Short mmCIF file of C-alpha atoms in Angstrom, two decimals:
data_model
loop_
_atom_site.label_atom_id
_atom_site.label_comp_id
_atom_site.label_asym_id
_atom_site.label_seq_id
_atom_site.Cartn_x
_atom_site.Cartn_y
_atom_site.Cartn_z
CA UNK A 1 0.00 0.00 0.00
CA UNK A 2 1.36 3.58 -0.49
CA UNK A 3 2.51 5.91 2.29
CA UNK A 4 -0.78 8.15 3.27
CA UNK A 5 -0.74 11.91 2.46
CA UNK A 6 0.06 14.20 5.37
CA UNK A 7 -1.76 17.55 5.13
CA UNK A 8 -1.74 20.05 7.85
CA UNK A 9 -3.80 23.31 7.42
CA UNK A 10 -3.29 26.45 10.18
CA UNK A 11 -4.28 30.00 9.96
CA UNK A 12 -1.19 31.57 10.57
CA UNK A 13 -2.33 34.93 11.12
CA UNK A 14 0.78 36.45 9.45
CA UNK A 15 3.40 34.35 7.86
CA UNK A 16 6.44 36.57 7.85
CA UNK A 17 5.73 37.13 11.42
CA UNK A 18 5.46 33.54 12.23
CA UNK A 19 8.10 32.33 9.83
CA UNK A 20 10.39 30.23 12.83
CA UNK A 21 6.92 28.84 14.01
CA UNK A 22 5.90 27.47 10.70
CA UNK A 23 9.80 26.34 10.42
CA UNK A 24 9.82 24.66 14.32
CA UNK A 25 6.29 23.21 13.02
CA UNK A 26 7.40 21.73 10.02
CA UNK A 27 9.94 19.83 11.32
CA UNK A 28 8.20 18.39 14.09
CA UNK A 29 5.21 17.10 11.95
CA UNK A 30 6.79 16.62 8.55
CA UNK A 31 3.34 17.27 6.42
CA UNK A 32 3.58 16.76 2.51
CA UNK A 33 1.42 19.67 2.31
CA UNK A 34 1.09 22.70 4.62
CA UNK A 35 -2.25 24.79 3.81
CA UNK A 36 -1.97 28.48 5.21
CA UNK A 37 -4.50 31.19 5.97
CA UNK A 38 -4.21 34.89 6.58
CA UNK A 39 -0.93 34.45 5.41
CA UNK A 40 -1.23 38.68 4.91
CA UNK A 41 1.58 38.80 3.02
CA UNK A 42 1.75 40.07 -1.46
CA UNK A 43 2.74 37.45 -3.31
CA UNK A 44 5.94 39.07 -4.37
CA UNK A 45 6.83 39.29 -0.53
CA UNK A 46 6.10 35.43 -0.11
CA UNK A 47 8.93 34.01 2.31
CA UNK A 48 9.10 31.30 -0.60
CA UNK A 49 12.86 30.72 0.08
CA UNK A 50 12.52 30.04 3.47
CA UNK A 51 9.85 27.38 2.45
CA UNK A 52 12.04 26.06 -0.36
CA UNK A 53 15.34 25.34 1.96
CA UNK A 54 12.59 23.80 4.41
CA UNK A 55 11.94 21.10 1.43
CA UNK A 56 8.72 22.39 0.63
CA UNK A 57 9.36 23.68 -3.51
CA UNK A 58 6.24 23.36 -4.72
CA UNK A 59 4.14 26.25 -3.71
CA UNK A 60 0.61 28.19 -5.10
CA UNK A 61 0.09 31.28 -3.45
CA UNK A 62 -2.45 34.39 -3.56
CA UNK A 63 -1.95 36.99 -1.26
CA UNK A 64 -3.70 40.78 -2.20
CA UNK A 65 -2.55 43.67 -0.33
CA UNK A 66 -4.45 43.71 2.95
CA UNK A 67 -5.31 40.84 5.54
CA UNK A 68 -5.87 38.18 3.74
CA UNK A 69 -3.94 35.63 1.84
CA UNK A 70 -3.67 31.72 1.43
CA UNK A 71 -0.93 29.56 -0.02
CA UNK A 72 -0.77 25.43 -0.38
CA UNK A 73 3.43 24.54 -0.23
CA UNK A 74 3.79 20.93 -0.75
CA UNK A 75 7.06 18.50 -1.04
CA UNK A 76 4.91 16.59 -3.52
CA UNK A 77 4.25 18.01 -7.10
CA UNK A 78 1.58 19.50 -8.38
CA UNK A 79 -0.69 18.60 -11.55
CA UNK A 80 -2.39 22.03 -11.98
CA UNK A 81 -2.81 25.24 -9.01
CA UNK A 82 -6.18 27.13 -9.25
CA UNK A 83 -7.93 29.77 -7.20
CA UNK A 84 -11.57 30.89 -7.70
CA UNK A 85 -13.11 34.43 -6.58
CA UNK A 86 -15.80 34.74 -4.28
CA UNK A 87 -18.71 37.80 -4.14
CA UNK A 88 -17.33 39.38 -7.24
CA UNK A 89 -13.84 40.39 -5.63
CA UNK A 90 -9.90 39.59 -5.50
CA UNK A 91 -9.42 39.00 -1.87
CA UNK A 92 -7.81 35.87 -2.13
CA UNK A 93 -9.70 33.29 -0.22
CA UNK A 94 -9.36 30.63 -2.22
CA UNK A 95 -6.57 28.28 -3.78
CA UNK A 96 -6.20 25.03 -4.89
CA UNK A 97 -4.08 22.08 -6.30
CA UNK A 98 -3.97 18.57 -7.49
CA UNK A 99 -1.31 16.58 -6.52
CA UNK A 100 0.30 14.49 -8.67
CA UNK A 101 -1.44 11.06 -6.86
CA UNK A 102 -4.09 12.74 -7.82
CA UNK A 103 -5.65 14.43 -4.17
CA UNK A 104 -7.13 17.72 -5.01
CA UNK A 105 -6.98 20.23 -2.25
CA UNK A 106 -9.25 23.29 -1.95
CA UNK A 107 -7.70 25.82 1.04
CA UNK A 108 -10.77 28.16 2.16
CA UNK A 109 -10.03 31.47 3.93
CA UNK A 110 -13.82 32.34 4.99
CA UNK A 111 -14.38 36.23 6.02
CA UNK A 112 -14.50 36.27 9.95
CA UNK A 113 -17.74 38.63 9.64
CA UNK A 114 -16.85 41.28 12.29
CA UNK A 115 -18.64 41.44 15.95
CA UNK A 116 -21.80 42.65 14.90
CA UNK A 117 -23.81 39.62 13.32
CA UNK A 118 -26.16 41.76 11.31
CA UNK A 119 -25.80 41.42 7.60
CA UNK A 120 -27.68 45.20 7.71
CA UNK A 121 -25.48 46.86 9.54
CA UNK A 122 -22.48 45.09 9.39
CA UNK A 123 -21.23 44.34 5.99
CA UNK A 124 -18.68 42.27 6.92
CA UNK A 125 -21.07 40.34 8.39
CA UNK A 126 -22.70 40.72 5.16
CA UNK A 127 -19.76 39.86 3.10
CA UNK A 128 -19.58 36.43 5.31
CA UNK A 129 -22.79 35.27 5.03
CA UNK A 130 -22.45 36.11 0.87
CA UNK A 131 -19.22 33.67 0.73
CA UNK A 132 -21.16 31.21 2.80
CA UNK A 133 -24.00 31.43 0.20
CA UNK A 134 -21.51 31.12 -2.62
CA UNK A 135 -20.12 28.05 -1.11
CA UNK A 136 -23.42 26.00 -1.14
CA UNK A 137 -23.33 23.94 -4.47
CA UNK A 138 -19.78 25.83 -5.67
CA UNK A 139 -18.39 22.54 -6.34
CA UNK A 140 -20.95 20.87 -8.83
CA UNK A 141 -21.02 24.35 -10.14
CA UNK A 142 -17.00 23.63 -11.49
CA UNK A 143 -17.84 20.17 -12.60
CA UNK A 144 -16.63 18.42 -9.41
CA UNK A 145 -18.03 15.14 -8.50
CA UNK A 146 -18.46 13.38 -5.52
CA UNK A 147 -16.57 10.69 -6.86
CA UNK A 148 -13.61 12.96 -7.20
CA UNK A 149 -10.94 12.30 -4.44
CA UNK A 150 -11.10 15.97 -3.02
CA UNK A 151 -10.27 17.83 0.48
CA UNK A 152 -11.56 21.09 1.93
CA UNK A 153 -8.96 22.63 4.20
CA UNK A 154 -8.95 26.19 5.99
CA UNK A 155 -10.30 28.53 8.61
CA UNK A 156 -14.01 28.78 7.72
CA UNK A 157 -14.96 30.70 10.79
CA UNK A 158 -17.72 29.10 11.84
CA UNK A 159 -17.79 26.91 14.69
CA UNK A 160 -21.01 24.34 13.43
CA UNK A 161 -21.54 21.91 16.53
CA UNK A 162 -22.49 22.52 20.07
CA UNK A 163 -19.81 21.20 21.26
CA UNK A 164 -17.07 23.57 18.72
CA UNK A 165 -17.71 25.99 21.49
CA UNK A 166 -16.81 26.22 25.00
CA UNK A 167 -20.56 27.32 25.86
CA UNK A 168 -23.27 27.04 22.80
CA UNK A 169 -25.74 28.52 24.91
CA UNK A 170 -23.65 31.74 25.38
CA UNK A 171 -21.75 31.53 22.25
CA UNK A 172 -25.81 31.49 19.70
CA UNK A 173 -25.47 35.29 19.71
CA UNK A 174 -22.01 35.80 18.81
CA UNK A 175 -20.27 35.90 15.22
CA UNK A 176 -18.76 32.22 14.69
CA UNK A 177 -21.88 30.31 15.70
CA UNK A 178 -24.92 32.16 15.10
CA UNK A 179 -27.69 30.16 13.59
CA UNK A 180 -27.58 31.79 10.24
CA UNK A 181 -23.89 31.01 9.90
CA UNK A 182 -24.23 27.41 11.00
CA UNK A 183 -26.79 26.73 8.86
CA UNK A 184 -25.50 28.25 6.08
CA UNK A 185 -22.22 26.04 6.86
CA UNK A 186 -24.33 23.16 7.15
CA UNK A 187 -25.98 23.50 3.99
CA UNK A 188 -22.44 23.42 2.07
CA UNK A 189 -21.19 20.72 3.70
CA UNK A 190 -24.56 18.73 2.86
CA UNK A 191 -24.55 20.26 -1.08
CA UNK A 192 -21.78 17.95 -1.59
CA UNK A 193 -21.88 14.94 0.87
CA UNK A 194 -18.72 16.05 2.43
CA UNK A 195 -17.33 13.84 5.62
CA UNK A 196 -16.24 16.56 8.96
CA UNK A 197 -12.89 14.36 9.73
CA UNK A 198 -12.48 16.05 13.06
CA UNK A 199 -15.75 14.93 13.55
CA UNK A 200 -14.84 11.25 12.06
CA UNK A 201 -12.35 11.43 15.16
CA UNK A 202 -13.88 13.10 17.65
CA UNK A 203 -17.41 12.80 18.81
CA UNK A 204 -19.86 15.17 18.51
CA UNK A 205 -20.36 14.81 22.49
CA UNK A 206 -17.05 15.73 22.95
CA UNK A 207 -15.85 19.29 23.18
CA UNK A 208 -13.09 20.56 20.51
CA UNK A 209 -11.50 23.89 19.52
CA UNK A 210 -8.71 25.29 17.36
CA UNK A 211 -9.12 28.73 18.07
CA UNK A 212 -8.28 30.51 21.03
CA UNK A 213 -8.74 34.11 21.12
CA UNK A 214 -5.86 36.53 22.06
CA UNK A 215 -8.11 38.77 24.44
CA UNK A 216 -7.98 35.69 26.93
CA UNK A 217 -4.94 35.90 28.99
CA UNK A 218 -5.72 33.19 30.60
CA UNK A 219 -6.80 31.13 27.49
CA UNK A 220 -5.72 27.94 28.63
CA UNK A 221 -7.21 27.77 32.12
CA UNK A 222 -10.74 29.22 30.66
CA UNK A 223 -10.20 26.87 27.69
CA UNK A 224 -13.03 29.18 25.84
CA UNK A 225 -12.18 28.28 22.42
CA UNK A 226 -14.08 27.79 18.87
CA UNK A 227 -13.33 25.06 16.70
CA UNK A 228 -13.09 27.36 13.44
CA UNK A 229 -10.74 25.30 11.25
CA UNK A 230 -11.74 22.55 8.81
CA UNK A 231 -11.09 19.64 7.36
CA UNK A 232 -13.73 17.94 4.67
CA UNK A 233 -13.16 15.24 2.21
CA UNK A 234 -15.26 13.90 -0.60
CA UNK A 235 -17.45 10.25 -0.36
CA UNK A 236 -14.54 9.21 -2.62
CA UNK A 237 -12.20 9.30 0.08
CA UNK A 238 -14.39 7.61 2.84
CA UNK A 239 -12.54 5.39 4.95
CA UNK A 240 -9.39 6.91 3.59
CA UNK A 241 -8.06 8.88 6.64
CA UNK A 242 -5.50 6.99 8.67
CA UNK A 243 -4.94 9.78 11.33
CA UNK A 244 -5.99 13.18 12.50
CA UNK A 245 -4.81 16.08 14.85
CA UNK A 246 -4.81 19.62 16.19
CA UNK A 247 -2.07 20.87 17.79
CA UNK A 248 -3.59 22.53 20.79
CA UNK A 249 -0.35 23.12 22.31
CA UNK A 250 0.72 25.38 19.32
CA UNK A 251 -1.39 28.70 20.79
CA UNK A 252 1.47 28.13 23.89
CA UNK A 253 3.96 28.95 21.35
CA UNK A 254 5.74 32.72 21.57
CA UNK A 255 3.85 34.68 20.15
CA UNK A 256 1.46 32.38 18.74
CA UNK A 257 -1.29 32.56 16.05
CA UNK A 258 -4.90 32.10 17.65
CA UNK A 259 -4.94 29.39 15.54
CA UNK A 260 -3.18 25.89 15.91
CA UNK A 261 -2.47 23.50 13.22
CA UNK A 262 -4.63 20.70 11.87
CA UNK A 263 -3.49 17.76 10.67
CA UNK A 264 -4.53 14.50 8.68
CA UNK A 265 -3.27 11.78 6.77
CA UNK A 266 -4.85 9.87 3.48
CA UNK A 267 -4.46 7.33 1.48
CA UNK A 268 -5.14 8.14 -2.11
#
C-alpha cells in the first residue's frame, strides 16, 4: 500500500511574522502539504525561500494587499494550481491544487464577519454570510463530483456543533456560531456529501477547539475556544483517513497565532 498523504492546514495569522513557528512546526510534523491562511503577506513578498530550503518547492500562493492571503506549499508536485473568486472580488480566499497522486486540495479562507452579526449593519457580516452562500453547491457548479478524491482545508470561521464551542448557549449570539452562519455552513457541507474528519475522530459529544482568542490571557485555564478550522473530504475518500490532529499546544507557542495547526493523513 502507499505511504498516506500528510496535510496540515493552520491560519497563521501572518506568515512573515510567524516564519520560525511554521519552520519549528514543520519539522516536528513533517506534512507533505502545509495549507496556510491569513498568510497577509503580497505574493511578491512570499517568504518562498525560506519554504524552499525547508523542502517544501512546490508552492501556489495568492496573497492581495491587505489581511488576507492563502498559499498550499507541498514536497509533492503539483498537476495544476487554481484559485476561484468569491462575491465578485480579488481577496484571495481561495486556492487550490492537485497533486500528482491525484488528491485535489481546496484551502478556504472564509471572512471572519466582524462582531456585529447583522448582515444590515455590518457588511462584513454581510460579506460572510455572501461567501457562505456562494459556497453552497460551488463545487458541482465547477464540474466536481463526488466521486472525485477531493479535500476542503482552511479557517471557515464558523464553529457548526455545540460542542465547537466552549458554551453554545452563550456563544448562539455571537459571530462564529450564530444560527444563520451554521446553517449556512451546514448547507455546504450537505450540497456535496462532504465527511467533517475532526468529527470522524472526535465525537460530537465531545468538546473541541482550534481557536483561542488573544483577548484571553488566561486562554488555557478558561479553555473558551471555537473550533473554526476545517477539514472535509469527498465520499470518494471515505474510509481513507489513517490519522488526524490539532495541535492545541501550538497557541502556547511565543507569540502564537490564535490558531493551531490541523493535521490528517490519506491514502489516495
Amino acid at each position: 500500500m502507499n505511504e498516506p498523504v500528510k496535510v496540515a492546514s493552520w491560519n497563521v495569522n501572518s506568515v512573515r511574522l510567524r516564519i520560525d513557528l511554521a519552520g519549528k512546526f514543520l519539522a516536528a510534523y513533517a506534512p507533505d502539504v502545509f495549507c496556510l491562511q491569513e498568510t497577509k503577506v503580497t505574493d511578491e513578498l512570499f517568504p518562498r525561500e525560506q519554504f524552499r530550503s525547508l523542502g517544501y518547492v512546490h508552492q501556489a500562493i495568492s496573497g492581495p494587499k491587505g489581511y488576507h492571503g492563502v498559499a498550499i506549499l507541498s514536497r509533492l508536485p503539483f498537476r495544476t494550481t487554481d484559485a476561484m473568486k468569491f462575491c465578485s472580488n480579488g481577496d484571495s480566499r481561495h486556492i487550490s491544487v492537485v497533486l500528482e497522486q491525484g488528491l485535489e486540495i481546496h484551502n478556504f479562507y472564509v471572512p471572519a464577519g466582524g462582531d456585529l452579526p447583522d448582515p444590515d449593519n455590518n457588511p462584513k457580516f454581510a460579506h460572510k454570510l455572501a461567501f457562505l452562500r456562494e459556497l453552497d453547491g460551488c463545487f458541482p457548479r465547477i464540474g466536481k463530483t463526488k466521486e472525485h478524491p477531493i479535500m476542503l482545508v482552511g479557517d471557515l470561521n464558523v464553529a457548526p456543533q455545540e460542542n465547537d464551542v466552549w458554551s453554545h448557549k452563550q456563544m448562539l449570539g455571537i459571530v462564529s456560531h450564530t444560527p444563520v452562519e451554521t446553517e449556512l455552513l451546514g448547507c455546504a457541507r450537505e450540497s456535496f456529501e462532504w465527511i467533517d474528519v475532526t468529527r470522524s475522530f472526535v465525537p460530537l459529544g465531545e468538546k473541541i477547539y482550534s481557536w483561542w482568542s488573544y483577548r484571553a490571557l488566561e486562554w488555557e485555564a478558561s479553555d473558551r475556544g471555537r473550533r473554526l478550522d476545517h477539514v472535509w473530504v469527498s465520499r470518494a475518500l471515505r474510509g481513507c483517513v489513517s490519522g488526524h490532529g490539532i495541535l492545541k499546544e501550538a497557541r502556547g507557542w511565543r507569540r502564537p497565532s490564535d490558531h493551531v495547526p490541523v493535521m490528517v493523513s490519506v491514502f489516495v
